[in-house]
mmCIF file of C-alpha atoms in Angstrom:
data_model
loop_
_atom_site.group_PDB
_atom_site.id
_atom_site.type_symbol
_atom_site.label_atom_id
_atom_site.label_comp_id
_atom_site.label_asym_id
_atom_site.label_seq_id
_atom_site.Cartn_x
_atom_site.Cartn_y
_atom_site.Cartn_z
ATOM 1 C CA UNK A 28 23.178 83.307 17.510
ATOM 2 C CA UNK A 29 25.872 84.874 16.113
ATOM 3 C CA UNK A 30 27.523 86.750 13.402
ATOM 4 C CA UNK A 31 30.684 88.247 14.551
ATOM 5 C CA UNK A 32 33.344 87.899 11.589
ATOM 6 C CA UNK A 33 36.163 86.163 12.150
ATOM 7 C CA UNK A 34 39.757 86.106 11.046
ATOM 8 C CA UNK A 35 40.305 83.431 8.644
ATOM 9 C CA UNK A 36 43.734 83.202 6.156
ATOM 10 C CA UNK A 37 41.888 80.724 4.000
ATOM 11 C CA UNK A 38 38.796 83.128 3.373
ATOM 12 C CA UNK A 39 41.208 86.008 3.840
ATOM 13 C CA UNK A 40 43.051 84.562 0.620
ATOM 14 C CA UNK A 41 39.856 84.656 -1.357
ATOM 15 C CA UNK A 42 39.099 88.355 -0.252
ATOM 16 C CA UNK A 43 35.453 87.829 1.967
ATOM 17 C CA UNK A 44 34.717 90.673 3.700
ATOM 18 C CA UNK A 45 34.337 90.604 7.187
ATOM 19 C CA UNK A 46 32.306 92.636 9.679
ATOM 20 C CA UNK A 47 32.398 92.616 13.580
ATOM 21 C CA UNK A 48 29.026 93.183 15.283
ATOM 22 C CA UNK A 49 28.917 93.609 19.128
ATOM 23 C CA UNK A 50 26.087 92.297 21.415
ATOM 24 C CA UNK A 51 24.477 95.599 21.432
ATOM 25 C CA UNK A 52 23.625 95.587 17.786
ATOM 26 C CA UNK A 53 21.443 92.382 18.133
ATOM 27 C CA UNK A 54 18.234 94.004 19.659
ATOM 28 C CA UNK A 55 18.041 97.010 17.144
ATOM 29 C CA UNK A 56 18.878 94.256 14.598
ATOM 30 C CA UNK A 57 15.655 92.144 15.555
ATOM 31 C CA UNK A 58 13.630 94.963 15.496
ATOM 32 C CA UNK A 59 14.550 96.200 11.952
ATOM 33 C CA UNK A 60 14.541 93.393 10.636
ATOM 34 C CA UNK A 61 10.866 92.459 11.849
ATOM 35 C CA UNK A 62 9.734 95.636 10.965
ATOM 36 C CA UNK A 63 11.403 95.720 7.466
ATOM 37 C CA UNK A 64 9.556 92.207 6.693
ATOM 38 C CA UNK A 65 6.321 92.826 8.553
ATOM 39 C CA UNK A 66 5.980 96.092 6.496
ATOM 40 C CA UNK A 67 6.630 94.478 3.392
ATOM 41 C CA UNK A 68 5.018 91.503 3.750
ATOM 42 C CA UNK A 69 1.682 93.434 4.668
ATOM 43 C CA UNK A 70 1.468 96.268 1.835
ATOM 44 C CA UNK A 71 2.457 93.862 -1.018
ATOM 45 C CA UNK A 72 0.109 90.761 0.009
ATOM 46 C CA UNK A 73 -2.571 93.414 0.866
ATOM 47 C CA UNK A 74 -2.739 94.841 -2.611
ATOM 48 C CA UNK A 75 -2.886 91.256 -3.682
ATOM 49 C CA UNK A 76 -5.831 90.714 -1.226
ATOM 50 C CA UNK A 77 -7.853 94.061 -2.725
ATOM 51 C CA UNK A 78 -8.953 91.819 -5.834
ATOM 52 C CA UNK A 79 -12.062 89.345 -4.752
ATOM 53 C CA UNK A 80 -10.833 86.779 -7.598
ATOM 54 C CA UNK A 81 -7.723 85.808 -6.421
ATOM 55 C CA UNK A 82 -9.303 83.189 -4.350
ATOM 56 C CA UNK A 83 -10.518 81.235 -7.416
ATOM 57 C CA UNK A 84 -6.871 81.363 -9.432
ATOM 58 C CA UNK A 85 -3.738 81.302 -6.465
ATOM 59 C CA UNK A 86 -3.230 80.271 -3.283
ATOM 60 C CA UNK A 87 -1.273 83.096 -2.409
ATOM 61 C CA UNK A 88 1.197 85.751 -3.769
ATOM 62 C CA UNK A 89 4.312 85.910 -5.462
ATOM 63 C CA UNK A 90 5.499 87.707 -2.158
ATOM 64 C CA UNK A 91 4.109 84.934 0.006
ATOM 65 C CA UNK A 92 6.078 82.631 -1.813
ATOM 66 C CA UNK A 93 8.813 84.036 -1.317
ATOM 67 C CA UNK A 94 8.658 83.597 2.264
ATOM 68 C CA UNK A 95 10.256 80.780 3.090
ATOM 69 C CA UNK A 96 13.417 81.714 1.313
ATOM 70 C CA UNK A 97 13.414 85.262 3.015
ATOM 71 C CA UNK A 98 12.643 83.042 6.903
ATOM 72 C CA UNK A 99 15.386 80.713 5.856
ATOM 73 C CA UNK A 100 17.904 83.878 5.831
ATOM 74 C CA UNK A 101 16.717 85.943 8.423
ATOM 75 C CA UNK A 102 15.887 83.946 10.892
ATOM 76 C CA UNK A 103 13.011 84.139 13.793
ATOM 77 C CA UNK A 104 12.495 87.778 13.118
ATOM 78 C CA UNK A 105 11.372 87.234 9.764
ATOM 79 C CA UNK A 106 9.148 84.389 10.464
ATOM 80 C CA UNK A 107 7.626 86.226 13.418
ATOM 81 C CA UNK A 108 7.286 89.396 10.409
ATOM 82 C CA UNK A 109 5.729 87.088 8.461
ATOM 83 C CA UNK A 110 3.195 85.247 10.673
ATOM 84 C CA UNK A 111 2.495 88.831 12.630
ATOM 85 C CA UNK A 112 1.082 90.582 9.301
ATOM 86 C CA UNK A 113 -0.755 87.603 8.273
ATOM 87 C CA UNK A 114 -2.726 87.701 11.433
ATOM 88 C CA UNK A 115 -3.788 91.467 10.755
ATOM 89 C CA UNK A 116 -4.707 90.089 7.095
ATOM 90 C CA UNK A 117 -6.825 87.698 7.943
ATOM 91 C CA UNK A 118 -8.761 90.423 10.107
ATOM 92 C CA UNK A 119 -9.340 92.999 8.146
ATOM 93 C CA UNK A 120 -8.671 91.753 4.372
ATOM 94 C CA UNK A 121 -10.156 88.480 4.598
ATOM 95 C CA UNK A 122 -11.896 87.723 7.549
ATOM 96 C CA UNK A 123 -12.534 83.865 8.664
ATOM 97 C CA UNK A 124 -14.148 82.357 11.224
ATOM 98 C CA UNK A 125 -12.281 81.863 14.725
ATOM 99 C CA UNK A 126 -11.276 77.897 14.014
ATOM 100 C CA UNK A 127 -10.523 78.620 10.137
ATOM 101 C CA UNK A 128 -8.232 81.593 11.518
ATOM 102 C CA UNK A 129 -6.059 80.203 13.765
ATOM 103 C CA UNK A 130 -5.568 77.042 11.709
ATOM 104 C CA UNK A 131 -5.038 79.354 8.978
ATOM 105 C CA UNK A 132 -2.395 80.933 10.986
ATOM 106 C CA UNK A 133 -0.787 77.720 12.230
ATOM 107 C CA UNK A 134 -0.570 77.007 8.127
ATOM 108 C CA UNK A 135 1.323 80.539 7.599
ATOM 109 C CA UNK A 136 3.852 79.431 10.528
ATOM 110 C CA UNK A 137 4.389 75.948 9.420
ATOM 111 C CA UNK A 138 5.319 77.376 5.680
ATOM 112 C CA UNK A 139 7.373 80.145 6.700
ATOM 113 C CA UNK A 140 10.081 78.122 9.639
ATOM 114 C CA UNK A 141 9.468 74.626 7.981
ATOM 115 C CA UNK A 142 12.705 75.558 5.964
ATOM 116 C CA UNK A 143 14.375 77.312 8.724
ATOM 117 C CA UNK A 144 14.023 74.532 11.031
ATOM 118 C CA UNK A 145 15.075 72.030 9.160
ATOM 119 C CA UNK A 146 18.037 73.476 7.726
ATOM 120 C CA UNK A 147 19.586 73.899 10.879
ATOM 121 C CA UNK A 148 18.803 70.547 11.935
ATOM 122 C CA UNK A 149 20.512 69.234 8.890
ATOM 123 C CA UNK A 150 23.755 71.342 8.889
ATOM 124 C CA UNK A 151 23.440 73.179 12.130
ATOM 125 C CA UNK A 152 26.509 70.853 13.402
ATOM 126 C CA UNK A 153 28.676 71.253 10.234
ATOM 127 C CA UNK A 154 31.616 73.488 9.814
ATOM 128 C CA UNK A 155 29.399 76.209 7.408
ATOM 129 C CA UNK A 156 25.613 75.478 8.555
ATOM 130 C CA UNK A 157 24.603 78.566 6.820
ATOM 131 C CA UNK A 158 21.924 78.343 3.836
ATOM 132 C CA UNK A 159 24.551 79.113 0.779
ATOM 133 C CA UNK A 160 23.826 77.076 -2.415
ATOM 134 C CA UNK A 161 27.525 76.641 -2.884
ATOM 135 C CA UNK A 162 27.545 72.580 -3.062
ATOM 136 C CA UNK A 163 25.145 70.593 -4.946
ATOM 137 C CA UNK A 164 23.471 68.733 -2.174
ATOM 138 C CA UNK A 165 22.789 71.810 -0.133
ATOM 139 C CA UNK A 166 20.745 73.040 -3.353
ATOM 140 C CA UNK A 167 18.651 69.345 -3.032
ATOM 141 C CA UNK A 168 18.195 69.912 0.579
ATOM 142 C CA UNK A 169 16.544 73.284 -0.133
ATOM 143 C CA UNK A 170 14.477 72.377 -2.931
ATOM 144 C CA UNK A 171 13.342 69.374 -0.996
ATOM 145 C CA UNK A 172 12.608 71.924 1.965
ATOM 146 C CA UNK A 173 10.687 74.162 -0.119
ATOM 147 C CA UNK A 174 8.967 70.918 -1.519
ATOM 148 C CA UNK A 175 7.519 70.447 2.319
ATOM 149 C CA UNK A 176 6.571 74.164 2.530
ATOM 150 C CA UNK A 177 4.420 73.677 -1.051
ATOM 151 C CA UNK A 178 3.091 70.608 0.533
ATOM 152 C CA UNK A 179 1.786 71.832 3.658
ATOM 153 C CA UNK A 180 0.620 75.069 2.126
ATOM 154 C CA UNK A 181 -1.085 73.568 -0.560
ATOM 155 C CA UNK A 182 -2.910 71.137 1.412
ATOM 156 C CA UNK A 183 -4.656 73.449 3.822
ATOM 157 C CA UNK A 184 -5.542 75.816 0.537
ATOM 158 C CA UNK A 185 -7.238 72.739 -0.556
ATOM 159 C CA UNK A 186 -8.987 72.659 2.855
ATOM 160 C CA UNK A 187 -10.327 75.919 2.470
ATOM 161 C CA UNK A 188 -11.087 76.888 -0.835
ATOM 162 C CA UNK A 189 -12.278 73.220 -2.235
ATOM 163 C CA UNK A 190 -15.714 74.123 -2.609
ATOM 164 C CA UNK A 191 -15.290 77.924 -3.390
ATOM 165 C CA UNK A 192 -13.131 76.834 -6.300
ATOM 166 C CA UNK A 193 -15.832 74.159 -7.806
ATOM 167 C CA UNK A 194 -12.662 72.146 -8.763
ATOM 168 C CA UNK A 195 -13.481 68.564 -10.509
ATOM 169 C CA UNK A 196 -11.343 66.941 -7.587
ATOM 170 C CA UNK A 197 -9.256 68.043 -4.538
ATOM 171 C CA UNK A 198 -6.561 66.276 -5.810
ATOM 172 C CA UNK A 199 -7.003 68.425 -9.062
ATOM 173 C CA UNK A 200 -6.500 71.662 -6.807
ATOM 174 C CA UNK A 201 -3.923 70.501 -4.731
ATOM 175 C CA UNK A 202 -1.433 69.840 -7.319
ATOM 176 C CA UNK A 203 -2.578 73.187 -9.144
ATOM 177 C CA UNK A 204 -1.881 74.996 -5.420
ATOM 178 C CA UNK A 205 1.408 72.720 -4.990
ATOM 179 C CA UNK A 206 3.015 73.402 -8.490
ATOM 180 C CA UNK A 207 2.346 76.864 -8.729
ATOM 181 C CA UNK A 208 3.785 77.201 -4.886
ATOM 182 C CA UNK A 209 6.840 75.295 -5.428
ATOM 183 C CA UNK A 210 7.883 77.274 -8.735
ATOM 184 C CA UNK A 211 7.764 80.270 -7.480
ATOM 185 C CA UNK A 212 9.361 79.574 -4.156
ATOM 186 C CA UNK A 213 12.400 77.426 -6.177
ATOM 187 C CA UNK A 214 13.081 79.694 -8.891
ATOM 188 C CA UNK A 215 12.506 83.259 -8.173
ATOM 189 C CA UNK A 216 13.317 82.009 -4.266
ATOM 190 C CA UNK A 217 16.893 80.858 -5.300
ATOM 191 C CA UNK A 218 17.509 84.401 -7.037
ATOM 192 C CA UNK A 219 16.635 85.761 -4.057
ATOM 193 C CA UNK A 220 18.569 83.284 -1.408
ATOM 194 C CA UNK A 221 21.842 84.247 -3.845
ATOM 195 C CA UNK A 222 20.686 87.724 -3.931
ATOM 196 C CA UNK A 223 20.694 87.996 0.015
ATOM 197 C CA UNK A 224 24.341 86.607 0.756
ATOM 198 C CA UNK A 225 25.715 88.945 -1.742
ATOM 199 C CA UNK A 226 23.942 91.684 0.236
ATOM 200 C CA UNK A 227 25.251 93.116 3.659
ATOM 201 C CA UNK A 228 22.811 91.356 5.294
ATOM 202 C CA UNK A 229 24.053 88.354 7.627
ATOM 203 C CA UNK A 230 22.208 85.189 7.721
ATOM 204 C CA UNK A 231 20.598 84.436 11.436
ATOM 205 C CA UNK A 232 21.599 81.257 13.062
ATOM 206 C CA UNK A 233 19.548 79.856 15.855
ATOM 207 C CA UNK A 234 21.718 80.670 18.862
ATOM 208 C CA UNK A 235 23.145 76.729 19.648
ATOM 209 C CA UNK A 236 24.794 77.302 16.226
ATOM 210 C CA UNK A 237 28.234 77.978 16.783
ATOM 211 C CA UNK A 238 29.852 78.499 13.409
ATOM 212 C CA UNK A 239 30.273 82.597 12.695
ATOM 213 C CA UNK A 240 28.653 83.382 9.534
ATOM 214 C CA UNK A 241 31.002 85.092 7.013
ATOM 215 C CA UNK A 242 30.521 87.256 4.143
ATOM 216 C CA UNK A 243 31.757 86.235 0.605
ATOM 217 C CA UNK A 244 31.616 88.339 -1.978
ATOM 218 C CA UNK A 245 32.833 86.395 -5.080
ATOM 219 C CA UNK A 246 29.899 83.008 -5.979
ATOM 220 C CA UNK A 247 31.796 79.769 -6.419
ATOM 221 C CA UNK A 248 31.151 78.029 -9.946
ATOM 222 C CA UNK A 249 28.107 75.786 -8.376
ATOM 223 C CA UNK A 250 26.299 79.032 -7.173
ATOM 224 C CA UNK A 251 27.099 80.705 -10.686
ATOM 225 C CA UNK A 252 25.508 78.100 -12.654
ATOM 226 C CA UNK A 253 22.347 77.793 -10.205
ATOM 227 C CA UNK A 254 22.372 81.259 -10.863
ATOM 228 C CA UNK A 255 22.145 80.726 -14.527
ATOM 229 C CA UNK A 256 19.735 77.766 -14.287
ATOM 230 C CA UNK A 257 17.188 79.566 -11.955
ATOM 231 C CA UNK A 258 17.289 82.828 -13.807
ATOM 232 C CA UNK A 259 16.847 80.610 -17.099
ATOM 233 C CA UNK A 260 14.117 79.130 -15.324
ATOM 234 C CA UNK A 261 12.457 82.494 -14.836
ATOM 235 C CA UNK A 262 12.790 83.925 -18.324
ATOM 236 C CA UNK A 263 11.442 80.591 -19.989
ATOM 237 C CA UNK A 264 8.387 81.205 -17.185
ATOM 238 C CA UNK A 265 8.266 84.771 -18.963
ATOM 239 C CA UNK A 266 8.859 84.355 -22.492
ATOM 240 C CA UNK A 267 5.538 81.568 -22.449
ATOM 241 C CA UNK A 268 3.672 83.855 -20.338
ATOM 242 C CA UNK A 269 3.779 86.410 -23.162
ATOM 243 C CA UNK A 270 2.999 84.001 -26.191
ATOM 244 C CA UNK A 271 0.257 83.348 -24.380
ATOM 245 C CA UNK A 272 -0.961 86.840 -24.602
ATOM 246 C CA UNK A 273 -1.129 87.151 -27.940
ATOM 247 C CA UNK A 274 -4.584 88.008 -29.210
ATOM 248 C CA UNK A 275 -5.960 88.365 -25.415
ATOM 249 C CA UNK A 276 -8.870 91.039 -25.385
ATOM 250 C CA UNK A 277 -8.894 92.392 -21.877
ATOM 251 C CA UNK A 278 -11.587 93.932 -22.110
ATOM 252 C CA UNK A 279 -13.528 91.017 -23.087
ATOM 253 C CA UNK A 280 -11.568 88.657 -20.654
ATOM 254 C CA UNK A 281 -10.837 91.097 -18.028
ATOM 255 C CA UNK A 282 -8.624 90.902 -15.013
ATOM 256 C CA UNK A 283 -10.132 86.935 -13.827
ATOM 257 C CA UNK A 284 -9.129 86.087 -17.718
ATOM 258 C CA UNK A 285 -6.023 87.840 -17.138
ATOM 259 C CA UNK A 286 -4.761 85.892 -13.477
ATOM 260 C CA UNK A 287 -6.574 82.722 -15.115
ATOM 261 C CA UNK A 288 -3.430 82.542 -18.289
ATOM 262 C CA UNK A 289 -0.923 83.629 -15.881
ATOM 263 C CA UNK A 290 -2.189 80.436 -13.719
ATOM 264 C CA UNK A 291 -2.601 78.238 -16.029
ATOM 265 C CA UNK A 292 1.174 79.684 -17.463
ATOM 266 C CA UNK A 293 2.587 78.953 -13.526
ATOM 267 C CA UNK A 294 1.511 75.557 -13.594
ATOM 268 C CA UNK A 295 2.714 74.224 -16.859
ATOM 269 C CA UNK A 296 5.999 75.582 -15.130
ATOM 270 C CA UNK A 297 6.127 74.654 -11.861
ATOM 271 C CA UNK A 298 5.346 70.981 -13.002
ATOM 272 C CA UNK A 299 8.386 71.429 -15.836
ATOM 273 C CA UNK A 300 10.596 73.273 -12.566
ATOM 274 C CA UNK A 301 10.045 70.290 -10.401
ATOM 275 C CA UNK A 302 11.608 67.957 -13.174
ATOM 276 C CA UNK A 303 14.022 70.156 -13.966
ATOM 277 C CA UNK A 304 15.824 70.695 -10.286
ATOM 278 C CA UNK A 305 16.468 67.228 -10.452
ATOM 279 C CA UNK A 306 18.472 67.336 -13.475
ATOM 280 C CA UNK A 307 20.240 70.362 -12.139
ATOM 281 C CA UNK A 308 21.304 68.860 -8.998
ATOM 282 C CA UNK A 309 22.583 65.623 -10.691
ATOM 283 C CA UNK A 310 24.769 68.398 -13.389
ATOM 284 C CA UNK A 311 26.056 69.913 -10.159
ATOM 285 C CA UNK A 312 26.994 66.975 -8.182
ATOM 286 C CA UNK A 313 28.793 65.636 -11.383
ATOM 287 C CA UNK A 314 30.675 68.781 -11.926
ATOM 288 C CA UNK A 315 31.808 69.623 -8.202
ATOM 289 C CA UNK A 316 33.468 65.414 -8.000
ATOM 290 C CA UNK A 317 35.123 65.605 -11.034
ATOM 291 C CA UNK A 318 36.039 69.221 -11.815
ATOM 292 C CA UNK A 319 34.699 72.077 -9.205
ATOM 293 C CA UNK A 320 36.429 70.800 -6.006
ATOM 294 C CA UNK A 321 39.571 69.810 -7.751
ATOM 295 C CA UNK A 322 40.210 72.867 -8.775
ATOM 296 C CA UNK A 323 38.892 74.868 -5.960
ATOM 297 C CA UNK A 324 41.415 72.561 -3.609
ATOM 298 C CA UNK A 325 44.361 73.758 -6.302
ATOM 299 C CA UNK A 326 43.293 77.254 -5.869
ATOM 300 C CA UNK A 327 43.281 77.242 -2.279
ATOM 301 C CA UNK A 328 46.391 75.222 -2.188
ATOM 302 C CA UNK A 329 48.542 77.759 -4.610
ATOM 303 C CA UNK A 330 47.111 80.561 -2.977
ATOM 304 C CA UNK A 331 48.799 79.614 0.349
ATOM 305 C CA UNK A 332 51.848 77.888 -1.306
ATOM 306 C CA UNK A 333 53.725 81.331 -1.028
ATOM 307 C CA UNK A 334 52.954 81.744 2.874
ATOM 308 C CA UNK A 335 53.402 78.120 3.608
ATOM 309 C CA UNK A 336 57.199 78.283 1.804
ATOM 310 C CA UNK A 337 57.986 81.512 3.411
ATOM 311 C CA UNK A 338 57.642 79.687 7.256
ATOM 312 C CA UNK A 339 59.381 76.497 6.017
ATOM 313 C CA UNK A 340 61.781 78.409 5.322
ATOM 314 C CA UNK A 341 61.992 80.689 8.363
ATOM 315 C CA UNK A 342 61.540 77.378 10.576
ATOM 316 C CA UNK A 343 64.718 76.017 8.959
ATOM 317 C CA UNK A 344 66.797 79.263 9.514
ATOM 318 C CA UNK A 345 65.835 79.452 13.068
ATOM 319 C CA UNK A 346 66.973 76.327 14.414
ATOM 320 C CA UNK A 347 63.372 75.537 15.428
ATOM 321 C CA UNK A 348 62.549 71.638 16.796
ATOM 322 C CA UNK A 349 62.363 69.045 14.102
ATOM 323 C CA UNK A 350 58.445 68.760 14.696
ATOM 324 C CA UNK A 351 58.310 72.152 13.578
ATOM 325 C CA UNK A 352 60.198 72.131 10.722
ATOM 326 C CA UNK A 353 58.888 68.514 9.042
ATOM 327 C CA UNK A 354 54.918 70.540 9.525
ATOM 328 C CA UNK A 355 56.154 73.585 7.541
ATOM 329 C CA UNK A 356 57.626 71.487 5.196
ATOM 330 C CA UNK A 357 54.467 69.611 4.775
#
């Protein structure tokens, strides 16, 4: 894998920053980057784990939700953060039995490369196989990715915790694990996927890919308006959440009454999300064939008219072959 920058006119036009990295920066890179999301993963999630009701209201944390989004980025050394606090969880903050913890563990894996993997597969051949939301059907690919992540993680949560949460049906606490998982992961993950390329963190390739990975400062117009949709999204999630605390006693309701609205609140909008994204994508794809390319093409293309007149030009005063010439000209 790599994520040497390379010099591009095109991208050098547009003003992406650019940033060499040797071989010797890859190991303390790993490292750092394990450590950063092992750390991090493991105080957040365990402060989640402290309170014995969460059992009975999520599946998991905001933070664990996240997860995916944060493996898709960074690569193996994330997912092996990830999996590598889990395990230490599952010891010492909720302890299972040897079968339960290992396929409990084998869950955690599957949810965090799922995305990863899959990405790569998809676009790990194509000219920019890095996970930017700047065209409308890589959005659909991740939401569809994340999709699979909810799915598998909300199955084996159903597994586990059907008869601790006297549900009325598994499929009743499936879809309440799967809704909940996939709205946090698609909304508050997309803020954070756009959050991370702007950042001077580089996205990790496996190492077959061979496309460098390039900063770029500016968002195009798609990844501006998922912007605006996602963090739209997350206020509507916020501004419902709080109408629903009006008039709630605390002390009469305490902290399970508390986690309870909040579920109930995540739900109701992870079920409206999953609608949503659809109509989003189809906005997207709409805009980017009949006005977003076009105009990004007219950009590009007056943005090197200048250059591309200059060596016309300085063909024709050289003399240089007639081959030479008729491509500057074109």
């Amino acid at each position: 894998m790599t994520d040497a920058r390379v010099q591009d006119p095109g991208r050098e036009a547009e003003g992406e920053a650019r940033e060499g990295r040797g071989p010797d920066s890859r190991a303390p890179r790993v490292f750092l980057t394990w450590a950063a999301v092992f750390l991090l993963y493991l105080g957040f999630t365990w402060l989640f784990y402290l309170r014995a009701e969460h059992q009975q209201f999520f599946p998991l944390s905001i933070v664990q939700c996240l997860t995916p989004v944060v493996c898709l980025y960074l690569g193996w050394p994330a997912i092996v953060g990830c999996v590598s606090a889990e395990a230490l969880l599952l010891v010492f903050a909720q302890p299972l039995a040897p079968g339960a913890y290992w396929i409990a563990l084998v869950a955690e894996l599957v949810f965090d490369a799922l995305p990863y993997v899959l990405w790569y597969a998809v676009y790990g051949r194509s000219r920019d196989p890095y996970p930017r939301l700047d065209r409308a059907p890589k959005l659909a690919i991740c939401l569809i990715l994340l999709a699979l992540s909810s799915l598998v993680w909300a199955s084996v949560v159903t597994a586990f915790l059907y008869e601790q949460a006297q549900s009325d049906s598994a499929w009743g606490l499936w879809s309440f694990c799967f809704f909940i998982t996939f709205d946090l992961a698609s909304v508050l993950g997309t803020l954070v996927l756009l959050g991370l390329e702007r950042s001077a963190l580089a996205a990790q390739a496996p190492r077959w890919v061979g496309a460098t990975f390039v900063h770029r400062p500016r968002m195009n117009l798609t990844q501006r308006l998922v912007f605006v949709f996602a963090l739209f999204m997350a206020f509507m999630v916020l501004f419902s959440f709080i109408s629903y605390l009006d008039g709630f006693d605390f002390e009469a309701e305490g902290y399970a009454g508390l986690i309870s609205i909040v579920a109930s609140n995540l739900l109701y909008a992870g079920q409206t999300a999953f609608i949503l994204w659809f109509f989003v994508c189809a906005i997207l794809w709409y805009l980017e064939s009949r006005f977003t390319r076009p105009l990004e093409t007219l950009a590009g293309a007056t943005r090197r008219f200048p250059d591309a007149l200059s060596a016309y030009q300085e063909a024709e005063e050289k003399g240089d072959d007639p081959t030479r010439i008729e491509k500057a000209r074109d």
